[in-house]
Coordinates of C-alpha atoms in Angstrom, one line a residue:
X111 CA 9.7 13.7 1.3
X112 CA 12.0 11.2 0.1
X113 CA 11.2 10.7 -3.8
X114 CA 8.4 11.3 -6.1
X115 CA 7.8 9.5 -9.3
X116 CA 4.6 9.2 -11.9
X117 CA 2.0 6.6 -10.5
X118 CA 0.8 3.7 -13.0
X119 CA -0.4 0.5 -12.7
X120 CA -0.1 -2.7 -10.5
X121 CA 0.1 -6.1 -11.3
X122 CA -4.0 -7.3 -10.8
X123 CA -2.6 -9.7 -7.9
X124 CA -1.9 -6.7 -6.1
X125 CA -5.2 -5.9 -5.4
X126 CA -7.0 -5.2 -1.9
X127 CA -2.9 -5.6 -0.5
X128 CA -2.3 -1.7 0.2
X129 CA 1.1 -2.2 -1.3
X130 CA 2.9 0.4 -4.0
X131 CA 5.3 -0.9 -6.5
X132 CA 8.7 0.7 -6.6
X133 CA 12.0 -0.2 -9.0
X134 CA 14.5 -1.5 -7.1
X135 CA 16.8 0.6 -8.0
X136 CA 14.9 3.5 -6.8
X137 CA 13.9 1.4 -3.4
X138 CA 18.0 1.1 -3.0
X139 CA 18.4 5.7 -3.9
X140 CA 15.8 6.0 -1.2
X141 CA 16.6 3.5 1.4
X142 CA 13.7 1.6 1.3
X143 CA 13.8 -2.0 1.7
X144 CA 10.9 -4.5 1.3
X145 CA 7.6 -3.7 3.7
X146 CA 8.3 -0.3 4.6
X147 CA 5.5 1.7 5.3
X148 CA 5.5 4.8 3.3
X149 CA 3.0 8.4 2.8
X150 CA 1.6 8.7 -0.5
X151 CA 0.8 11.8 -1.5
X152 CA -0.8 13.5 -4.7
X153 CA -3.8 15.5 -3.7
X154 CA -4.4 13.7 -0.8
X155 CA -2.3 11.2 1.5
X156 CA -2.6 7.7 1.9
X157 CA -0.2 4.8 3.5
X158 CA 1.1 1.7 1.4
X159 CA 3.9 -1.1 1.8
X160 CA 6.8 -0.9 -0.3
X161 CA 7.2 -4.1 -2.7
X162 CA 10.0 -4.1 -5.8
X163 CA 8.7 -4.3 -9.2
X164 CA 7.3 -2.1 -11.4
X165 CA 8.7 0.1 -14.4
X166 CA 11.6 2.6 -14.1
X167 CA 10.7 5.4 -13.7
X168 CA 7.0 4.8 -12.4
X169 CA 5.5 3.7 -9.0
X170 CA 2.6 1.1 -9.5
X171 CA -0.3 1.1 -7.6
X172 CA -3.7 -0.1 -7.4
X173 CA -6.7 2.1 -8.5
X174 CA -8.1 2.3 -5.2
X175 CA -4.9 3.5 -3.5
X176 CA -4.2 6.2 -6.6
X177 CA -7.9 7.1 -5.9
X178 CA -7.1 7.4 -1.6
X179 CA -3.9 9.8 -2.7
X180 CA -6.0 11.9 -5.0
X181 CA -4.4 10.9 -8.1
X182 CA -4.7 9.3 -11.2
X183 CA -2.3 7.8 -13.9
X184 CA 0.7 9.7 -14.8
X185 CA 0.6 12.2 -11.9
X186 CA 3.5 12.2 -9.9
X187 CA 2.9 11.5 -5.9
X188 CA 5.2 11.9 -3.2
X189 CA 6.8 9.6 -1.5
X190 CA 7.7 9.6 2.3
X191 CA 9.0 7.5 5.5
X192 CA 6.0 6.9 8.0
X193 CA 5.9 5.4 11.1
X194 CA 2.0 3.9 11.8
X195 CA 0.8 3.3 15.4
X196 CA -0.1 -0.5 16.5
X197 CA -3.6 -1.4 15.8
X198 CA -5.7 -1.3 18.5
X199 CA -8.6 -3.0 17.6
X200 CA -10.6 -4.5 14.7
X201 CA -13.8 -5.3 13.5
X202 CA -14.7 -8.2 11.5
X203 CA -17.5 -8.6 10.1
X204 CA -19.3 -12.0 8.5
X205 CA -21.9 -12.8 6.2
X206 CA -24.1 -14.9 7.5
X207 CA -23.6 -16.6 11.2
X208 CA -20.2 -16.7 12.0
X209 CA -18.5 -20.0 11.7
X210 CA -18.9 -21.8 15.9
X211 CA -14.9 -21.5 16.2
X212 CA -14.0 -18.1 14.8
X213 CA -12.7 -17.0 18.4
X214 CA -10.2 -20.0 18.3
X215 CA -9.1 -19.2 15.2
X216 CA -8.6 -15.6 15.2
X217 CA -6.0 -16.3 18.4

């Protein structure tokens, strides 16, 4: 574990990002820069990227990532270094036909 601080709140524009809010001074006491992939744990354990911002004192995250970690407002999670594998494959799904040059795109 490398910190652990009360979770709160995100901005709304971070949304559907996976990303957890940490003061910059706390990113600097921890070693974290910018896009680090960390473990978040309350109850449970989760992954997010590490952006600045937020409130001293407080990690902000969305509700669906403070939901994944088991924890809700005001409970303190822990924080950790984590190293993720490459992804090795993806689905995508579309509603509807897919557009005719998907394929090209996605390359």
């Amino acid at each position: 574990m490398i910190g652990s601080l009360p979770l709160g709140p995100a901005p709304a524009g971070d949304t559907g990002r996976g990303l957890i809010r940490v003061p910059p001074e706390r990113m600097a006491a921890l070693g974290l820069r910018p896009g680090d992939i960390v473990a978040v744990e309350g109850a449970r354990k989760t992954h997010a990227r590490v952006m600045p911002g937020g409130v001293p004192d407080r990690l902000g995250a969305e509700s669906v990532l403070a939901a994944n970690a088991g924890a809700s407002w005001g409970q303190a999670v822990a924080l950790a270094s984590a190293a993720l594998p490459p992804l090795a494959a993806a689905r995508l799904e579309t509603e509807g036909p897919p557009p005719p040059d998907l394929a090209d795109r996605l390359r």
